[in-house]
Amino acid sequence: MSLLKNTWKNKTLLFMSLPALILFALFSFAPLYGLVLAFKKFDYKLGFDSPWCGLDNLLFLFKSKTSFVRITRNTVFYFIAFTAIGTICNVSLAVLIHELSYKKLGKICQSIMIVPAFISAMAITYVVNAVLDTSNGMLNQLLISLGKDPVRWYMEAKAWPLILILVKMWQGTGYGSVLYLSVLSGIDTELYEAAELDGATKGQRIRYVTLPMLLPMVVTMTLLSIGYIMRSDTGLFYQVTKNTGAIYSTTQVIDSYVLNSIMESSNFSTTAAVTLYQSLIGFLLVIVVNYAVKKINEDYALF
């Protein structure tokens, strides 16, 4: 009764959030029913009445130990690399823009870095191809001008971890810095003034005032991202790499592996099974990491 009373008391806020809650229910909770397909042998004619098949759909991922180890290793590696390097880039850009917020350079940096976040994977694919193309790519043209042989980049698996990391950072750094900028804009200026009066240099103010203020947001964003540790940007790993088999050893992740399987067999049960697997791993990791963070500093934990 008390809950209903408090809810009605804040009815204005409730009505304001209603559209978002409806969308969340439609796109997050309603599709959960589809997870039953993970345990069925899907038949287009029968739909959800398709026969049960137990764990067969999950086991397909483990049939090839070599493929499973490779795609899992790549998925986890890129998640760690994107999260670690991305956080450093986002925080660095946010601090740079904050320090130069009243100068023209700050606005230029912000504009240049945020624009790529709204560029589609297809457009990024064209840009990457223009740089790496064997015949007319800018990078190979540069190598030729230096008297070196051109490189067939789409056949060089070892080069792609660096390429994908650079593309991801270029695409996501600007937009990723927005949340950190919102935190910086809320810092009490008196803290900087007090530090300045104590003789702190600009570098010391960033180290002892700015970065500690950003730490809770960094921890929160990291905890939230851990739930997606087994997921990847399909556009990046499937389109940008042109799904080239020669570089699978360093570019194929679970999502692109499943997409290839779907293209070949159109088995929706397989997709549901892998999605369930990815979600369970992400959920368990969020619980474990949040528990560890809570033990270290309860204020930084999500729950």
PDB file of N, CA and C in Angstrom, residues 127-174:
ATOM      1  N   VAL A 127      36.006   3.593 -45.801  1.00  0.00           N
ATOM      2  CA  VAL A 127      37.174   4.369 -45.388  1.00  0.00           C
ATOM      3  C   VAL A 127      38.369   3.450 -45.171  1.00  0.00           C
ATOM      4  N   VAL A 128      38.142   2.348 -44.452  1.00  0.00           N
ATOM      5  CA  VAL A 128      39.222   1.395 -44.185  1.00  0.00           C
ATOM      6  C   VAL A 128      39.746   0.793 -45.475  1.00  0.00           C
ATOM      7  N   ASN A 129      38.831   0.453 -46.393  1.00  0.00           N
ATOM      8  CA  ASN A 129      39.239  -0.121 -47.672  1.00  0.00           C
ATOM      9  C   ASN A 129      40.059   0.878 -48.489  1.00  0.00           C
ATOM     10  N   ALA A 130      39.675   2.163 -48.415  1.00  0.00           N
ATOM     11  CA  ALA A 130      40.418   3.200 -49.134  1.00  0.00           C
ATOM     12  C   ALA A 130      41.846   3.330 -48.607  1.00  0.00           C
ATOM     13  N   VAL A 131      42.027   3.004 -47.350  1.00  0.00           N
ATOM     14  CA  VAL A 131      43.358   3.085 -46.743  1.00  0.00           C
ATOM     15  C   VAL A 131      44.170   1.822 -47.002  1.00  0.00           C
ATOM     16  N   LEU A 132      43.488   0.649 -46.959  1.00  0.00           N
ATOM     17  CA  LEU A 132      44.208  -0.624 -46.987  1.00  0.00           C
ATOM     18  C   LEU A 132      44.188  -1.352 -48.331  1.00  0.00           C
ATOM     19  N   ASP A 133      43.453  -0.850 -49.302  1.00  0.00           N
ATOM     20  CA  ASP A 133      43.344  -1.536 -50.590  1.00  0.00           C
ATOM     21  C   ASP A 133      44.738  -1.842 -51.167  1.00  0.00           C
ATOM     22  N   THR A 134      44.879  -3.070 -51.673  1.00  0.00           N
ATOM     23  CA  THR A 134      46.189  -3.518 -52.161  1.00  0.00           C
ATOM     24  C   THR A 134      46.700  -2.685 -53.327  1.00  0.00           C
ATOM     25  N   SER A 135      45.802  -2.315 -54.232  1.00  0.00           N
ATOM     26  CA  SER A 135      46.223  -1.598 -55.442  1.00  0.00           C
ATOM     27  C   SER A 135      46.319  -0.093 -55.241  1.00  0.00           C
ATOM     28  N   ASN A 136      45.226   0.497 -54.724  1.00  0.00           N
ATOM     29  CA  ASN A 136      45.162   1.956 -54.656  1.00  0.00           C
ATOM     30  C   ASN A 136      45.055   2.514 -53.233  1.00  0.00           C
ATOM     31  N   GLY A 137      45.221   1.656 -52.238  1.00  0.00           N
ATOM     32  CA  GLY A 137      45.103   2.113 -50.852  1.00  0.00           C
ATOM     33  C   GLY A 137      46.153   3.143 -50.492  1.00  0.00           C
ATOM     34  N   MET A 138      45.760   4.115 -49.669  1.00  0.00           N
ATOM     35  CA  MET A 138      46.683   5.195 -49.298  1.00  0.00           C
ATOM     36  C   MET A 138      47.920   4.671 -48.581  1.00  0.00           C
ATOM     37  N   LEU A 139      47.738   3.645 -47.757  1.00  0.00           N
ATOM     38  CA  LEU A 139      48.877   3.116 -47.012  1.00  0.00           C
ATOM     39  C   LEU A 139      49.876   2.443 -47.942  1.00  0.00           C
ATOM     40  N   ASN A 140      49.363   1.691 -48.911  1.00  0.00           N
ATOM     41  CA  ASN A 140      50.264   1.041 -49.860  1.00  0.00           C
ATOM     42  C   ASN A 140      50.924   2.045 -50.802  1.00  0.00           C
ATOM     43  N   GLN A 141      50.202   3.089 -51.156  1.00  0.00           N
ATOM     44  CA  GLN A 141      50.789   4.151 -51.976  1.00  0.00           C
ATOM     45  C   GLN A 141      51.956   4.809 -51.240  1.00  0.00           C
ATOM     46  N   LEU A 142      51.787   4.961 -49.922  1.00  0.00           N
ATOM     47  CA  LEU A 142      52.865   5.529 -49.111  1.00  0.00           C
ATOM     48  C   LEU A 142      54.068   4.596 -49.078  1.00  0.00           C
ATOM     49  N   LEU A 143      53.798   3.278 -48.933  1.00  0.00           N
ATOM     50  CA  LEU A 143      54.891   2.303 -48.904  1.00  0.00           C
ATOM     51  C   LEU A 143      55.645   2.289 -50.239  1.00  0.00           C
ATOM     52  N   ILE A 144      54.892   2.367 -51.336  1.00  0.00           N
ATOM     53  CA  ILE A 144      55.517   2.380 -52.667  1.00  0.00           C
ATOM     54  C   ILE A 144      56.391   3.617 -52.847  1.00  0.00           C
ATOM     55  N   SER A 145      55.892   4.768 -52.361  1.00  0.00           N
ATOM     56  CA  SER A 145      56.667   6.013 -52.480  1.00  0.00           C
ATOM     57  C   SER A 145      57.953   5.959 -51.669  1.00  0.00           C
ATOM     58  N   LEU A 146      57.958   5.080 -50.635  1.00  0.00           N
ATOM     59  CA  LEU A 146      59.159   4.917 -49.812  1.00  0.00           C
ATOM     60  C   LEU A 146      60.067   3.808 -50.341  1.00  0.00           C
ATOM     61  N   GLY A 147      59.670   3.248 -51.489  1.00  0.00           N
ATOM     62  CA  GLY A 147      60.489   2.216 -52.113  1.00  0.00           C
ATOM     63  C   GLY A 147      60.256   0.828 -51.565  1.00  0.00           C
ATOM     64  N   LYS A 148      59.128   0.609 -50.897  1.00  0.00           N
ATOM     65  CA  LYS A 148      58.826  -0.707 -50.324  1.00  0.00           C
ATOM     66  C   LYS A 148      57.686  -1.364 -51.078  1.00  0.00           C
ATOM     67  N   ASP A 149      57.584  -2.677 -50.916  1.00  0.00           N
ATOM     68  CA  ASP A 149      56.536  -3.432 -51.607  1.00  0.00           C
ATOM     69  C   ASP A 149      55.189  -3.230 -50.911  1.00  0.00           C
ATOM     70  N   PRO A 150      54.107  -3.192 -51.704  1.00  0.00           N
ATOM     71  CA  PRO A 150      52.777  -3.065 -51.103  1.00  0.00           C
ATOM     72  C   PRO A 150      52.412  -4.321 -50.303  1.00  0.00           C
ATOM     73  N   VAL A 151      51.557  -4.161 -49.346  1.00  0.00           N
ATOM     74  CA  VAL A 151      51.156  -5.271 -48.471  1.00  0.00           C
ATOM     75  C   VAL A 151      49.706  -5.646 -48.754  1.00  0.00           C
ATOM     76  N   ARG A 152      49.423  -6.929 -48.824  1.00  0.00           N
ATOM     77  CA  ARG A 152      48.042  -7.392 -48.995  1.00  0.00           C
ATOM     78  C   ARG A 152      47.419  -7.491 -47.601  1.00  0.00           C
ATOM     79  N   TRP A 153      46.880  -6.370 -47.138  1.00  0.00           N
ATOM     80  CA  TRP A 153      46.423  -6.262 -45.750  1.00  0.00           C
ATOM     81  C   TRP A 153      45.314  -7.244 -45.407  1.00  0.00           C
ATOM     82  N   TYR A 154      44.463  -7.563 -46.371  1.00  0.00           N
ATOM     83  CA  TYR A 154      43.361  -8.487 -46.096  1.00  0.00           C
ATOM     84  C   TYR A 154      43.811  -9.945 -46.112  1.00  0.00           C
ATOM     85  N   MET A 155      45.123 -10.152 -46.176  1.00  0.00           N
ATOM     86  CA  MET A 155      45.699 -11.494 -46.058  1.00  0.00           C
ATOM     87  C   MET A 155      46.661 -11.563 -44.876  1.00  0.00           C
ATOM     88  N   GLU A 156      46.867 -10.419 -44.201  1.00  0.00           N
ATOM     89  CA  GLU A 156      47.821 -10.344 -43.087  1.00  0.00           C
ATOM     90  C   GLU A 156      47.060 -10.357 -41.758  1.00  0.00           C
ATOM     91  N   ALA A 157      46.851 -11.543 -41.198  1.00  0.00           N
ATOM     92  CA  ALA A 157      46.063 -11.676 -39.961  1.00  0.00           C
ATOM     93  C   ALA A 157      46.698 -10.952 -38.774  1.00  0.00           C
ATOM     94  N   LYS A 158      48.018 -10.935 -38.710  1.00  0.00           N
ATOM     95  CA  LYS A 158      48.704 -10.335 -37.563  1.00  0.00           C
ATOM     96  C   LYS A 158      48.496  -8.828 -37.460  1.00  0.00           C
ATOM     97  N   ALA A 159      48.200  -8.180 -38.579  1.00  0.00           N
ATOM     98  CA  ALA A 159      48.050  -6.723 -38.566  1.00  0.00           C
ATOM     99  C   ALA A 159      46.674  -6.274 -38.080  1.00  0.00           C
ATOM    100  N   TRP A 160      45.698  -7.170 -38.094  1.00  0.00           N
ATOM    101  CA  TRP A 160      44.323  -6.751 -37.860  1.00  0.00           C
ATOM    102  C   TRP A 160      43.954  -6.406 -36.421  1.00  0.00           C
ATOM    103  N   PRO A 161      44.550  -6.996 -35.406  1.00  0.00           N
ATOM    104  CA  PRO A 161      44.239  -6.513 -34.048  1.00  0.00           C
ATOM    105  C   PRO A 161      44.498  -5.017 -33.892  1.00  0.00           C
ATOM    106  N   LEU A 162      45.651  -4.551 -34.401  1.00  0.00           N
ATOM    107  CA  LEU A 162      45.966  -3.122 -34.321  1.00  0.00           C
ATOM    108  C   LEU A 162      45.010  -2.301 -35.178  1.00  0.00           C
ATOM    109  N   ILE A 163      44.695  -2.789 -36.382  1.00  0.00           N
ATOM    110  CA  ILE A 163      43.790  -2.060 -37.279  1.00  0.00           C
ATOM    111  C   ILE A 163      42.413  -1.915 -36.641  1.00  0.00           C
ATOM    112  N   LEU A 164      41.884  -3.008 -36.095  1.00  0.00           N
ATOM    113  CA  LEU A 164      40.544  -2.980 -35.506  1.00  0.00           C
ATOM    114  C   LEU A 164      40.498  -2.088 -34.262  1.00  0.00           C
ATOM    115  N   ILE A 165      41.551  -2.117 -33.479  1.00  0.00           N
ATOM    116  CA  ILE A 165      41.602  -1.262 -32.286  1.00  0.00           C
ATOM    117  C   ILE A 165      41.619   0.211 -32.691  1.00  0.00           C
ATOM    118  N   LEU A 166      42.419   0.556 -33.703  1.00  0.00           N
ATOM    119  CA  LEU A 166      42.485   1.943 -34.171  1.00  0.00           C
ATOM    120  C   LEU A 166      41.136   2.405 -34.728  1.00  0.00           C
ATOM    121  N   VAL A 167      40.481   1.543 -35.508  1.00  0.00           N
ATOM    122  CA  VAL A 167      39.174   1.895 -36.086  1.00  0.00           C
ATOM    123  C   VAL A 167      38.138   2.079 -34.978  1.00  0.00           C
ATOM    124  N   LYS A 168      38.141   1.177 -34.013  1.00  0.00           N
ATOM    125  CA  LYS A 168      37.177   1.261 -32.905  1.00  0.00           C
ATOM    126  C   LYS A 168      37.390   2.518 -32.089  1.00  0.00           C
ATOM    127  N   MET A 169      38.638   2.852 -31.825  1.00  0.00           N
ATOM    128  CA  MET A 169      38.919   4.057 -31.033  1.00  0.00           C
ATOM    129  C   MET A 169      38.514   5.309 -31.807  1.00  0.00           C
ATOM    130  N   TRP A 170      38.778   5.316 -33.096  1.00  0.00           N
ATOM    131  CA  TRP A 170      38.396   6.470 -33.921  1.00  0.00           C
ATOM    132  C   TRP A 170      36.880   6.634 -33.949  1.00  0.00           C
ATOM    133  N   GLN A 171      36.173   5.515 -34.017  1.00  0.00           N
ATOM    134  CA  GLN A 171      34.719   5.570 -34.096  1.00  0.00           C
ATOM    135  C   GLN A 171      34.065   5.920 -32.765  1.00  0.00           C
ATOM    136  N   GLY A 172      34.591   5.389 -31.665  1.00  0.00           N
ATOM    137  CA  GLY A 172      33.863   5.494 -30.401  1.00  0.00           C
ATOM    138  C   GLY A 172      34.371   6.471 -29.367  1.00  0.00           C
ATOM    139  N   THR A 173      35.585   6.988 -29.547  1.00  0.00           N
ATOM    140  CA  THR A 173      36.169   7.819 -28.487  1.00  0.00           C
ATOM    141  C   THR A 173      35.384   9.107 -28.232  1.00  0.00           C
ATOM    142  N   GLY A 174      35.025   9.810 -29.294  1.00  0.00           N
ATOM    143  CA  GLY A 174      34.331  11.088 -29.101  1.00  0.00           C
ATOM    144  C   GLY A 174      33.022  10.949 -28.357  1.00  0.00           C
TER     145      GLY A 174
END
